[in-house]
Coordinates of C-alpha atoms in Angstrom, one line a residue:
M28 CA -12.4 52.0 111.0
P29 CA -11.6 49.6 113.7
L30 CA -12.9 49.7 117.5
G31 CA -10.7 47.8 120.1
E32 CA -11.9 45.5 122.4
Q33 CA -9.8 43.2 124.4
V34 CA -6.7 43.7 126.5
T35 CA -4.3 41.1 125.4
E36 CA -1.4 41.4 123.4
N37 CA -3.4 40.4 119.8
I38 CA -6.2 43.2 119.2
H39 CA -9.8 41.9 118.7
V40 CA -11.1 44.9 116.7
I41 CA -14.6 45.1 115.1
D42 CA -14.1 46.3 111.8
I43 CA -17.0 49.3 110.9
E44 CA -16.5 48.8 107.7
N45 CA -17.4 45.1 106.2
N46 CA -18.9 44.5 110.4
I47 CA -16.7 41.9 110.4
D48 CA -14.0 40.4 113.8
V49 CA -10.4 40.2 112.6
T50 CA -7.5 39.0 115.0
R51 CA -4.0 40.1 114.5
N52 CA -1.0 41.0 116.0
F53 CA 0.3 44.9 115.6
N54 CA 3.7 45.9 115.1
E55 CA 4.9 49.2 114.5
V56 CA 5.9 48.3 111.3
E57 CA 2.0 47.6 110.5
I58 CA 0.7 51.1 112.1
R59 CA 3.2 52.7 109.3
Q60 CA 2.0 50.6 106.6
S61 CA -2.2 51.0 108.0
V62 CA -2.2 54.8 107.7
E63 CA -0.2 55.4 103.9
E64 CA -2.6 52.4 103.3
K65 CA -5.7 53.5 104.7
S66 CA -8.6 54.1 102.5
N67 CA -12.0 55.6 102.9
P68 CA -14.4 52.4 101.8
K69 CA -18.2 53.0 101.5
V70 CA -20.4 51.9 104.4
S71 CA -24.0 51.4 105.3
A72 CA -25.6 53.5 107.7
A73 CA -27.3 50.8 109.5
S74 CA -23.5 49.1 110.2
R75 CA -22.2 51.8 111.7
E76 CA -24.8 52.6 113.4
I77 CA -25.0 48.8 114.9
S78 CA -21.5 48.8 116.1
I79 CA -21.3 52.3 117.5
E80 CA -24.5 50.9 119.5
Q81 CA -23.1 48.1 120.7
A82 CA -19.7 50.1 121.7
V83 CA -22.1 52.8 123.9
Q84 CA -24.0 49.7 125.6
K85 CA -21.1 47.8 126.2
V86 CA -19.0 51.1 128.2
R87 CA -23.0 51.7 129.9
E88 CA -23.3 47.6 131.4
T89 CA -19.6 48.3 132.6
Y90 CA -20.0 51.3 134.5
N91 CA -23.4 50.0 135.9
S92 CA -21.1 47.0 137.4
G93 CA -19.7 49.1 139.2
V94 CA -16.0 48.1 138.4
T95 CA -14.9 51.8 137.1
R96 CA -15.3 52.8 141.1
C97 CA -13.3 51.2 142.2
L98 CA -9.9 53.1 143.6
K99 CA -7.6 49.6 143.0
W100 CA -8.7 49.9 139.3
R101 CA -8.4 53.2 138.4
R102 CA -5.1 53.8 139.5
K103 CA -4.2 50.0 137.3
Q104 CA -5.8 52.3 134.8
L105 CA -3.6 55.1 134.9
R106 CA -0.5 53.5 135.3
N107 CA -0.7 51.0 132.8
L108 CA -1.6 54.6 129.9
Y109 CA 1.4 55.8 131.4
R110 CA 3.7 52.9 130.5
M111 CA 1.5 53.0 127.0
Y112 CA 3.8 56.8 127.5
E113 CA 7.2 55.2 128.1
E114 CA 6.9 52.1 125.8
N115 CA 5.8 53.6 122.8
A116 CA 7.4 57.3 123.2
N117 CA 9.0 57.0 119.6
L118 CA 6.1 55.6 117.7
M119 CA 4.6 58.5 119.3
L120 CA 6.7 61.0 118.0
D121 CA 6.8 59.4 114.4
V122 CA 2.9 59.6 114.0
L123 CA 2.8 63.0 115.1
Y124 CA 5.5 63.8 112.0
Q125 CA 3.1 62.2 110.0
D126 CA 0.3 64.2 111.0
L127 CA 1.9 67.6 111.4
R128 CA 6.1 67.5 110.3
R129 CA 6.2 68.2 114.4
S130 CA 9.9 68.6 115.4
K131 CA 10.7 66.0 118.2
T132 CA 11.2 68.9 120.5
E133 CA 7.8 70.3 119.9
S134 CA 6.5 67.1 120.4
L135 CA 7.6 66.2 123.4
L136 CA 7.9 69.4 125.7
L137 CA 4.1 70.4 124.4
E138 CA 2.6 66.9 124.0
I139 CA 4.3 63.4 125.1
D140 CA 6.6 65.0 128.0
Y141 CA 3.0 67.0 128.8
M142 CA 1.0 64.3 129.4
K143 CA 3.3 61.9 131.4
N144 CA 3.8 65.3 133.4
D145 CA 0.0 65.2 133.7
L146 CA -0.2 61.9 134.1
K147 CA 2.2 62.0 137.3
H148 CA 0.1 64.7 138.7
V149 CA -2.7 62.5 138.7
L150 CA -1.4 60.1 140.2
Y151 CA 0.5 61.5 143.4
N152 CA -3.0 63.1 144.2
L153 CA -5.1 60.6 143.4
D154 CA -6.0 59.1 146.7
L155 CA -6.3 62.8 148.4
W156 CA -8.6 64.0 145.8
T157 CA -11.4 61.0 145.9
K158 CA -11.3 61.6 149.8
P159 CA -15.3 63.0 150.9
E160 CA -15.0 66.3 152.0
R161 CA -15.7 67.7 155.5
P162 CA -17.6 71.3 154.2
D163 CA -18.1 73.4 156.9
R164 CA -22.2 73.3 159.3
D165 CA -24.5 75.7 160.1
F166 CA -25.6 76.0 164.3
V167 CA -29.2 74.0 162.9
N168 CA -26.6 71.0 161.4
W169 CA -24.2 71.2 165.0
L170 CA -25.1 67.7 166.0
D171 CA -25.2 66.5 162.3
Q172 CA -22.1 65.6 159.6
V173 CA -22.1 67.0 156.3
F174 CA -20.0 65.3 153.4
I175 CA -19.4 65.9 150.0
Y176 CA -18.8 62.7 147.7
H177 CA -16.8 62.5 144.4
D178 CA -19.2 60.5 142.0
P179 CA -18.3 59.9 138.4
Y180 CA -20.7 61.0 135.7
G181 CA -20.9 57.8 134.4
V182 CA -20.3 57.3 130.8
V183 CA -18.5 60.0 128.8
L184 CA -17.6 60.8 125.3
I185 CA -14.6 62.3 124.4
I186 CA -14.3 64.1 120.9
G187 CA -10.4 65.4 120.4
A188 CA -8.6 67.7 118.4
W189 CA -6.4 67.3 115.3
N190 CA -3.8 70.1 116.0
Y191 CA -2.7 68.4 119.4
P192 CA -4.0 64.5 118.4
L193 CA -2.8 62.5 121.4
A194 CA -3.0 65.1 124.2
L195 CA -6.6 66.1 123.4
S196 CA -7.5 63.2 122.9
L197 CA -5.6 61.2 126.1
L198 CA -5.4 63.7 128.9
P199 CA -9.5 64.5 129.3
M200 CA -9.6 60.6 129.2
A201 CA -7.4 59.8 131.9
G202 CA -8.7 62.8 133.7
A203 CA -12.5 60.3 132.8
I204 CA -10.6 57.4 133.6
A205 CA -9.2 58.9 137.4
A206 CA -12.6 60.1 138.1
G207 CA -14.5 56.6 138.0
N208 CA -15.9 56.9 134.3
A209 CA -16.4 54.3 131.8
V210 CA -15.3 56.5 128.6
I211 CA -15.9 56.2 124.9
V212 CA -12.7 58.3 122.7
K213 CA -13.6 59.6 119.4
P214 CA -10.0 61.2 117.8
S215 CA -9.5 63.2 115.1
E216 CA -9.6 61.5 111.8
I217 CA -7.5 64.9 110.3
S218 CA -4.6 63.6 111.9
P219 CA -5.1 60.0 110.4
A220 CA -1.7 58.3 112.1
S221 CA -2.5 60.0 115.7
A222 CA -5.7 58.5 115.9
R223 CA -4.6 55.4 114.2
F224 CA -1.6 54.7 116.8
I225 CA -4.6 55.4 119.4
V226 CA -6.9 53.3 118.2
E227 CA -4.3 50.4 117.7
Y228 CA -2.7 51.2 121.3
I229 CA -4.8 51.9 124.1
P230 CA -6.4 48.6 124.0
K231 CA -3.5 46.6 124.5
Y232 CA -3.0 48.7 128.1
L233 CA -6.6 49.9 129.2
D234 CA -9.2 47.6 129.5
N235 CA -11.8 47.7 127.0
D236 CA -14.9 46.8 128.6
A237 CA -14.5 50.4 129.8
V238 CA -12.5 52.0 127.5
I239 CA -13.5 52.0 123.8
I240 CA -11.4 53.7 121.1
I241 CA -13.8 54.8 117.8
E242 CA -12.1 55.6 114.6
G243 CA -13.8 57.4 112.1
G244 CA -15.6 61.1 110.9
P245 CA -18.2 63.6 110.8
Q246 CA -20.6 60.3 110.2
E247 CA -19.3 58.3 113.5
T248 CA -19.7 61.5 115.4
T249 CA -22.9 61.9 114.4
K250 CA -23.9 58.8 115.4
L251 CA -22.4 58.9 118.8
L252 CA -24.0 61.8 119.3
S253 CA -27.2 60.4 118.9
H254 CA -26.9 58.6 121.7
R255 CA -27.0 59.8 125.6
F256 CA -24.3 60.1 127.5
D257 CA -23.5 61.5 131.5
Y258 CA -21.1 63.7 129.9
I259 CA -19.6 64.7 126.5
F260 CA -15.9 66.7 126.8
Y261 CA -15.0 68.0 123.2
T262 CA -12.5 70.5 121.8
G263 CA -12.3 71.8 118.6
S264 CA -14.0 74.9 116.9
T265 CA -16.7 77.1 118.3
N266 CA -19.0 75.9 114.9
I267 CA -19.3 72.3 115.7
G268 CA -18.7 73.2 119.3
K269 CA -22.4 74.5 118.8
I270 CA -23.9 71.0 117.4
I271 CA -22.1 69.8 120.3
Y272 CA -24.2 71.9 122.8
A273 CA -27.1 71.4 120.8
S274 CA -26.8 67.2 120.7
A275 CA -25.9 67.5 124.4
A276 CA -29.4 69.4 125.0
K277 CA -31.4 66.7 124.1
H278 CA -30.4 64.2 127.0
L279 CA -30.0 67.2 129.6
T280 CA -25.8 66.4 129.4
P281 CA -23.5 68.4 131.0
V282 CA -20.7 69.3 128.4
T283 CA -17.1 70.3 128.5
L284 CA -16.3 72.7 125.3
E285 CA -12.7 73.8 124.6
L286 CA -13.3 76.1 121.6
G287 CA -10.5 78.9 120.6
G288 CA -11.3 82.5 118.9
K289 CA -8.9 85.0 118.3
S290 CA -6.5 85.8 121.4
P291 CA -5.4 89.1 121.3
V292 CA -2.0 90.7 122.1
Y293 CA -1.4 94.0 123.6
I294 CA 2.3 95.7 123.9
D295 CA 2.9 98.9 125.9
D296 CA 6.0 100.8 125.9
T297 CA 6.9 100.0 128.8
A298 CA 7.7 96.4 127.7
D299 CA 11.0 94.7 126.9
L300 CA 10.5 94.8 123.5
E301 CA 13.2 92.2 122.5
M302 CA 11.8 89.4 125.2
T303 CA 8.5 90.3 124.3
V304 CA 8.7 89.8 120.6
D305 CA 10.5 86.1 121.2
R306 CA 8.1 84.9 123.6
I307 CA 5.5 86.2 120.9
L308 CA 7.2 85.0 117.9
W309 CA 7.4 81.4 120.0
G310 CA 4.1 80.9 120.8
K311 CA 2.9 82.0 117.3
F312 CA 4.8 79.5 115.5
I313 CA 5.1 76.6 116.9
N314 CA 3.3 73.9 115.2
A315 CA 3.2 76.1 112.4
G316 CA 0.8 78.4 114.0
Q317 CA -2.0 75.8 114.7
T318 CA -2.3 76.2 118.7
C319 CA -5.6 76.8 120.2
I320 CA -4.0 79.3 122.5
A321 CA -1.6 81.1 119.6
P322 CA -1.5 84.5 119.6
D323 CA -3.8 85.7 116.8
Y324 CA -3.4 89.5 116.9
V325 CA -1.2 92.0 118.2
L326 CA -2.7 95.4 119.6
C327 CA 0.2 98.3 119.8
T328 CA 0.9 102.0 118.6
K329 CA 2.7 102.1 115.1
E330 CA 6.4 103.2 116.6
I331 CA 6.4 99.6 118.4
Q332 CA 4.9 97.8 115.4
E333 CA 7.5 99.2 113.3
K334 CA 10.5 97.9 116.4
F335 CA 8.2 94.7 116.3
I336 CA 9.1 94.1 112.8
Q337 CA 12.7 94.9 112.8
K338 CA 12.9 92.4 115.9
S339 CA 10.9 89.7 114.5
K340 CA 13.4 89.2 111.5
R341 CA 16.2 89.3 113.1
I342 CA 14.7 86.6 115.6
L343 CA 13.1 84.5 113.1
K344 CA 16.5 84.4 110.9
K345 CA 18.1 83.0 114.3
W346 CA 15.7 80.4 114.8
F347 CA 15.1 79.1 111.2
G348 CA 17.8 81.2 108.6
D349 CA 16.9 82.3 105.4
D350 CA 14.9 79.1 104.1
P351 CA 12.5 78.3 106.9
Q352 CA 11.1 75.3 104.7
K353 CA 14.4 73.0 104.4
T354 CA 15.0 73.8 108.4
P355 CA 13.5 70.8 110.2
D356 CA 12.4 72.5 113.5
Y357 CA 9.3 74.0 111.2
S358 CA 5.8 71.9 111.5
R359 CA 3.5 72.0 107.9
I360 CA 0.0 72.6 107.9
V361 CA -2.0 69.6 108.9
N362 CA -3.9 68.5 105.4
N363 CA -4.9 70.8 102.2
R364 CA -8.4 72.0 103.3
H365 CA -6.4 74.2 105.6
F366 CA -3.9 74.7 103.9
S367 CA -6.1 76.6 101.1
R368 CA -8.2 78.2 103.5
L369 CA -5.1 79.7 104.9
Q370 CA -3.7 80.5 101.5
A371 CA -7.1 82.8 100.3
V372 CA -6.7 84.4 103.9
L373 CA -2.8 85.3 103.1
D374 CA -3.9 86.2 99.4
A375 CA -6.7 88.4 100.4
S376 CA -4.3 90.9 102.6
R377 CA -0.7 90.1 100.2
H378 CA -0.6 94.1 100.2
K379 CA 0.4 94.2 104.2
I380 CA 2.7 91.7 104.4
A381 CA 5.9 93.1 106.5
I382 CA 7.7 89.4 106.6
G383 CA 7.0 86.0 105.0
G384 CA 3.7 85.3 103.0
K385 CA 5.5 82.4 100.9
Y386 CA 3.7 79.0 100.1
D387 CA 4.2 75.4 98.7
P388 CA 1.0 74.1 98.3
G389 CA 2.7 70.3 97.3
D390 CA 4.6 70.8 100.9
K391 CA 1.5 71.9 102.4
F392 CA 4.0 74.9 103.8
I393 CA 3.3 78.6 104.8
D394 CA 6.0 80.9 105.9
L395 CA 5.9 82.7 109.1
T396 CA 4.4 85.6 108.1
I397 CA 3.6 89.2 109.9
L398 CA 0.9 91.4 108.1
T399 CA 1.0 95.2 109.9
N400 CA -1.7 97.6 109.8
V401 CA -4.4 95.2 109.5
D402 CA -7.6 97.1 109.8
V403 CA -10.9 95.5 111.3
N404 CA -12.0 94.8 108.3
D405 CA -9.4 92.6 106.7
K406 CA -10.1 88.7 105.9
I407 CA -7.4 87.8 108.6
M408 CA -9.6 89.6 111.0
E409 CA -13.3 87.6 110.3
D410 CA -12.2 83.8 112.1
E411 CA -9.2 82.5 114.3
I412 CA -6.3 82.2 112.2
F413 CA -5.1 79.1 113.5
G414 CA -1.7 79.4 111.3
P415 CA 1.2 81.1 111.1
L416 CA 0.1 84.9 110.5
L417 CA 0.2 87.3 112.7
A418 CA -1.8 90.3 112.4
I419 CA -0.8 93.5 113.9
C420 CA -3.3 96.4 114.5
V421 CA -2.5 99.7 115.1
V422 CA -4.3 101.5 118.5
K423 CA -3.6 104.9 119.7
D424 CA -3.2 103.7 123.8
I425 CA -4.7 101.1 126.1
N426 CA -8.4 102.4 125.7
E427 CA -8.8 102.1 122.6
A428 CA -7.0 98.4 123.0
L429 CA -10.0 97.4 125.8
K430 CA -12.4 98.9 123.2
F431 CA -11.3 97.2 120.7
I432 CA -11.2 93.6 122.6
N433 CA -14.2 94.3 123.9
E434 CA -16.0 94.9 121.0
R435 CA -15.2 90.8 120.2
G436 CA -16.0 87.6 120.9
K437 CA -14.7 86.9 124.6
P438 CA -10.6 85.0 123.8
L439 CA -9.6 81.7 125.3
V440 CA -6.4 83.6 126.6
L441 CA -5.7 87.4 126.7
Y442 CA -1.8 88.2 126.4
V443 CA -0.6 91.8 127.9
F444 CA 3.2 92.9 127.8
S445 CA 4.1 95.5 130.0
S446 CA 5.8 96.2 132.7
S447 CA 2.9 98.2 134.9
E448 CA 1.1 96.7 137.5
K449 CA -1.8 99.0 136.8
V450 CA -1.8 98.3 133.2
H451 CA -1.9 94.5 134.3
K452 CA -4.7 95.4 136.4
I453 CA -6.9 97.4 134.0
F454 CA -6.8 94.3 131.8
A455 CA -7.7 91.3 134.3
S456 CA -10.6 93.7 135.8
H457 CA -11.8 95.6 132.5
T458 CA -11.6 92.6 129.9
S459 CA -13.0 88.6 129.6
S460 CA -11.0 85.9 128.8
G461 CA -10.6 81.9 129.8
S462 CA -7.1 83.1 130.5
I463 CA -4.8 85.9 130.7
C464 CA -0.9 85.9 130.5
F465 CA 1.0 88.7 131.7
N466 CA 4.2 89.1 129.6
D467 CA 4.7 85.3 128.1
T468 CA 2.2 83.3 126.2
I469 CA 1.4 79.9 126.0
V470 CA 3.6 78.2 129.0
F471 CA 0.7 79.4 132.1
T472 CA -0.8 76.2 130.8
G473 CA 1.7 73.9 132.5
V474 CA 1.0 75.1 135.9
H475 CA -1.0 72.2 137.0
T476 CA -2.9 74.2 138.9
L477 CA -4.4 76.9 137.0
P478 CA -7.6 75.7 135.1
F479 CA -8.0 76.0 131.7
G480 CA -10.7 76.6 129.5
G481 CA -12.9 79.1 127.7
V482 CA -15.9 81.6 128.2
G483 CA -19.1 82.4 126.2
S484 CA -18.1 81.9 122.6
S485 CA -14.5 80.3 123.4
G486 CA -15.4 77.7 125.2
I487 CA -17.9 76.0 128.7
G488 CA -15.8 74.6 131.6
T489 CA -12.1 73.7 132.4
Y490 CA -9.6 71.0 133.0
H491 CA -5.4 70.6 133.4
G492 CA -4.3 68.7 136.7
K493 CA -7.1 68.4 139.2
M494 CA -9.2 70.4 137.4
T495 CA -9.8 67.8 135.0
Y496 CA -10.5 65.0 137.5
D497 CA -13.1 67.6 139.1
T498 CA -14.6 68.2 135.9
F499 CA -15.8 64.3 135.1
T500 CA -16.9 64.9 139.1
H501 CA -20.3 65.3 140.7
R502 CA -19.9 66.8 143.9
K503 CA -22.6 64.4 146.0
S504 CA -23.7 66.3 149.1
C505 CA -24.4 64.3 151.5
L506 CA -26.5 65.1 155.4
K507 CA -26.0 62.1 158.1
R508 CA -28.8 62.5 161.0
N509 CA -28.3 60.6 164.2
F510 CA -31.0 59.8 166.4
F511 CA -30.1 61.7 169.7
S512 CA -33.2 62.5 171.6
V513 CA -31.8 66.4 172.0
G514 CA -31.6 66.8 168.2
N515 CA -35.0 64.8 167.6
K516 CA -36.5 67.4 170.2
L517 CA -35.2 70.7 168.4
S518 CA -36.9 69.3 165.2
S519 CA -40.1 68.6 166.7
L520 CA -40.4 72.8 166.0
R521 CA -41.2 72.1 162.4
N522 CA -43.9 69.2 163.0
P523 CA -47.9 70.6 163.8
P524 CA -49.4 71.6 165.6
Y525 CA -47.7 75.6 164.5
N526 CA -47.9 78.3 166.7
E527 CA -46.1 81.6 167.6
W528 CA -43.7 80.2 169.9
K529 CA -42.3 77.4 168.1
L530 CA -42.1 79.5 164.7
R531 CA -40.2 82.3 166.6
I532 CA -37.4 79.1 168.3
A533 CA -37.5 78.0 164.4
R534 CA -36.3 81.4 163.2
E535 CA -33.7 81.7 166.0
V536 CA -32.3 78.5 165.7
M537 CA -32.0 78.8 161.6
R538 CA -30.8 82.6 161.7
K539 CA -27.7 82.9 160.4
K540 CA -25.2 83.3 162.8
N541 CA -21.3 84.3 162.4
I542 CA -20.0 81.2 163.7
P543 CA -16.3 81.3 164.0
S544 CA -14.2 78.6 162.6
F545 CA -13.0 76.1 165.0
D546 CA -10.1 75.0 162.4
F547 CA -7.9 76.2 164.7
F548 CA -9.4 73.5 167.9
W549 CA -7.5 71.0 167.7
P550 CA -3.8 72.2 166.5
V551 CA -4.4 74.8 169.9
I552 CA -5.2 71.9 172.3
T553 CA -1.6 69.8 170.5
F554 CA -0.1 73.2 171.5
V555 CA -1.0 73.2 175.0
I556 CA -0.6 69.6 175.7
G557 CA 3.2 69.5 174.2
C558 CA 3.6 73.1 176.2
S559 CA 2.0 71.0 179.5
I560 CA 4.4 67.9 179.0
T561 CA 7.4 70.0 178.6
Y562 CA 6.8 72.1 181.4
Y563 CA 6.0 68.2 183.6
M564 CA 9.8 67.2 182.1
L565 CA 11.2 70.0 182.7
N566 CA 10.2 70.1 186.5
M567 CA 11.0 66.2 187.0
Q568 CA 14.4 66.8 185.6
K569 CA 14.8 68.8 189.0
V570 CA 13.2 67.3 191.8
Q571 CA 14.7 63.3 190.7
P572 CA 18.3 65.2 192.1
E573 CA 16.9 66.7 195.3
V574 CA 15.3 63.2 195.8
L575 CA 17.7 61.8 194.8
N576 CA 20.2 63.7 197.1
G577 CA 18.2 63.3 200.1
T578 CA 18.0 59.9 199.6
N579 CA 21.4 59.3 199.4
A580 CA 21.6 61.5 202.4
T581 CA 19.7 59.0 204.9
I582 CA 20.8 56.3 204.1
Y583 CA 24.6 57.5 204.6
S584 CA 24.1 59.4 207.2

C-alpha cells in the first residue's frame, strides 16, 4: 500500500507492506494491472505505524516551513490538479468503471466535470477569498482598525468515501490546499482502482512534501487517527463518523463529518406527477442508488402511490429496457459485502415489491426495485438503504408526513414535491435537515454558492464552492490600535484609580449605539464630484463661445 513522495515523472514510493523504497515509471496499463493483481499481504503494525508517522511528520514540517501559505504555491498546486483532471480523464473513467461499472455519462457529469468546475470556481475567486475582511466597528473602536485574517488550520486529514471515490477525496483536498494547508488523503479501499489512481497520479502533479496519499484500510485509518491533526474531514457512514469524532476529541481537533441518513421525499396532489416520478427515479437510481443524498423513502397518499408505480414502470422501461442488467447505463454494487446487505433487505420485504426485485450475486447486480406499503418496522426502514431500492410509505396528509419525518434522525436532505408555496414554507420551517430541495433531487449540489452538509446524525459542517475554502480556514480576528493622544486619553478612563465620573464616561462610550453604516459614503461623494465636474464642463461650454465672440469683436472693431 504505497505512499507517493516525489514530484517527477518517476514516482518514489514507500512500500508500506515491505518497508522498502521502490522507484519506477507507471503508465495506464500498469495501473490497471496493479488493480487486478492487488493483494493484501500481512504487514506488522510496527512497520505500518512508522511509515504513517513519517508521513505525518513530513507534512507537519512542510507546513511549519510556511511554503503552503504562499498564494503563488497554492495556485500552482490547484492548476496542476486541474491539469491532472484534463490529462487523465479517460483513465479516471476507466477506474470508476472498474470500481462501480459506472457509465461514462454519470462519471463525467457527477464526478469528473463536477471536480473540474469546482476547481475552476476556486481558481477564479482565490485572490478575493484570501484578502483580509474589514468588518464594521463600534463607536468605541472608531479610531482603530479591525480585520479578519484567513489562516490555514495546518495539517489536514481527509478520509474519502467509496461511492464517489475520486470527488469525495480530491474535492475537499483542493479546498484544503486553496486555504493553505498541508494535506494527508486516505482514499477508500472499497474502491481499489480509484484509490490506486489517486496514489499513483497525485504525486506526479502535486508537491509531495505537502500532499501525501496513504493507501490502506481500517488499520491504516486507525493509525492515522492516533496522530494529532489540525483538522479532519470525513465522508462516510454515521457509525464510522462517531469513531472519527471520538478520536478527534482526544486532541480537540475540529472536524467536518459528511455522513448520510434516510433522506425522505414528500409528494402531494398538487405536484406534476410525471415530472416528479422522473426526477425521483433519476436521483434514486444513478450510481445504482449508492449516493448519500439519494431519495431513501417516499411519503404520499395511497392514490399517489398507485399512480407513482404506474408511471415508474413506463419510465424505467424507457430508460433501461426490459432487462436493466444488459444496459451499459446502470451501475453495479461496489462489493460483495454491500451486495449481501442489500440482498438481505430485499428478501425481508419481498412480498412488498411492486417493481423489480431481481438480483445476480455473480454480477453484483440488483434490479431497480420499488416497494410499496412499507411499514416503519420493515427492515428496509432500519438504516440508510444506499442501493437501488426505493420504499414508499403511505400517509394520510401533510401533518402525518411531518410527524413521520420529525420522529426520526435529521436527514442529510429533504425532498418536497408540491406546487404549493404554503407547503414549501411549512416544510422549510417545521423540519430540520442538512438541505431541503423542492421539486427535484440531487441537482442542488451543483450550485456552488449553496453549502452542502448535514445536521445532527447526518453530519457536522459544510463544504462546496467557497464553503470548502471556509471549512479549512480559521478566521483570525485582529484589532490594530494607534498611538494617537486622543485615543490614549479616552483609554485612560479604564485605568485606576476608579471613580464614578470615569465609570459613567466609560459606560457611555462603550454603550452599544445604532450607528448608521457609512458604506454609502464614498459612492455618494463620487456621485457629487461627478455631478460637479459635469456641471462645470457644461457651463464652460457656454462661457467659452461668449468669451471668444467678445474677443473677436474687439480685434476686428
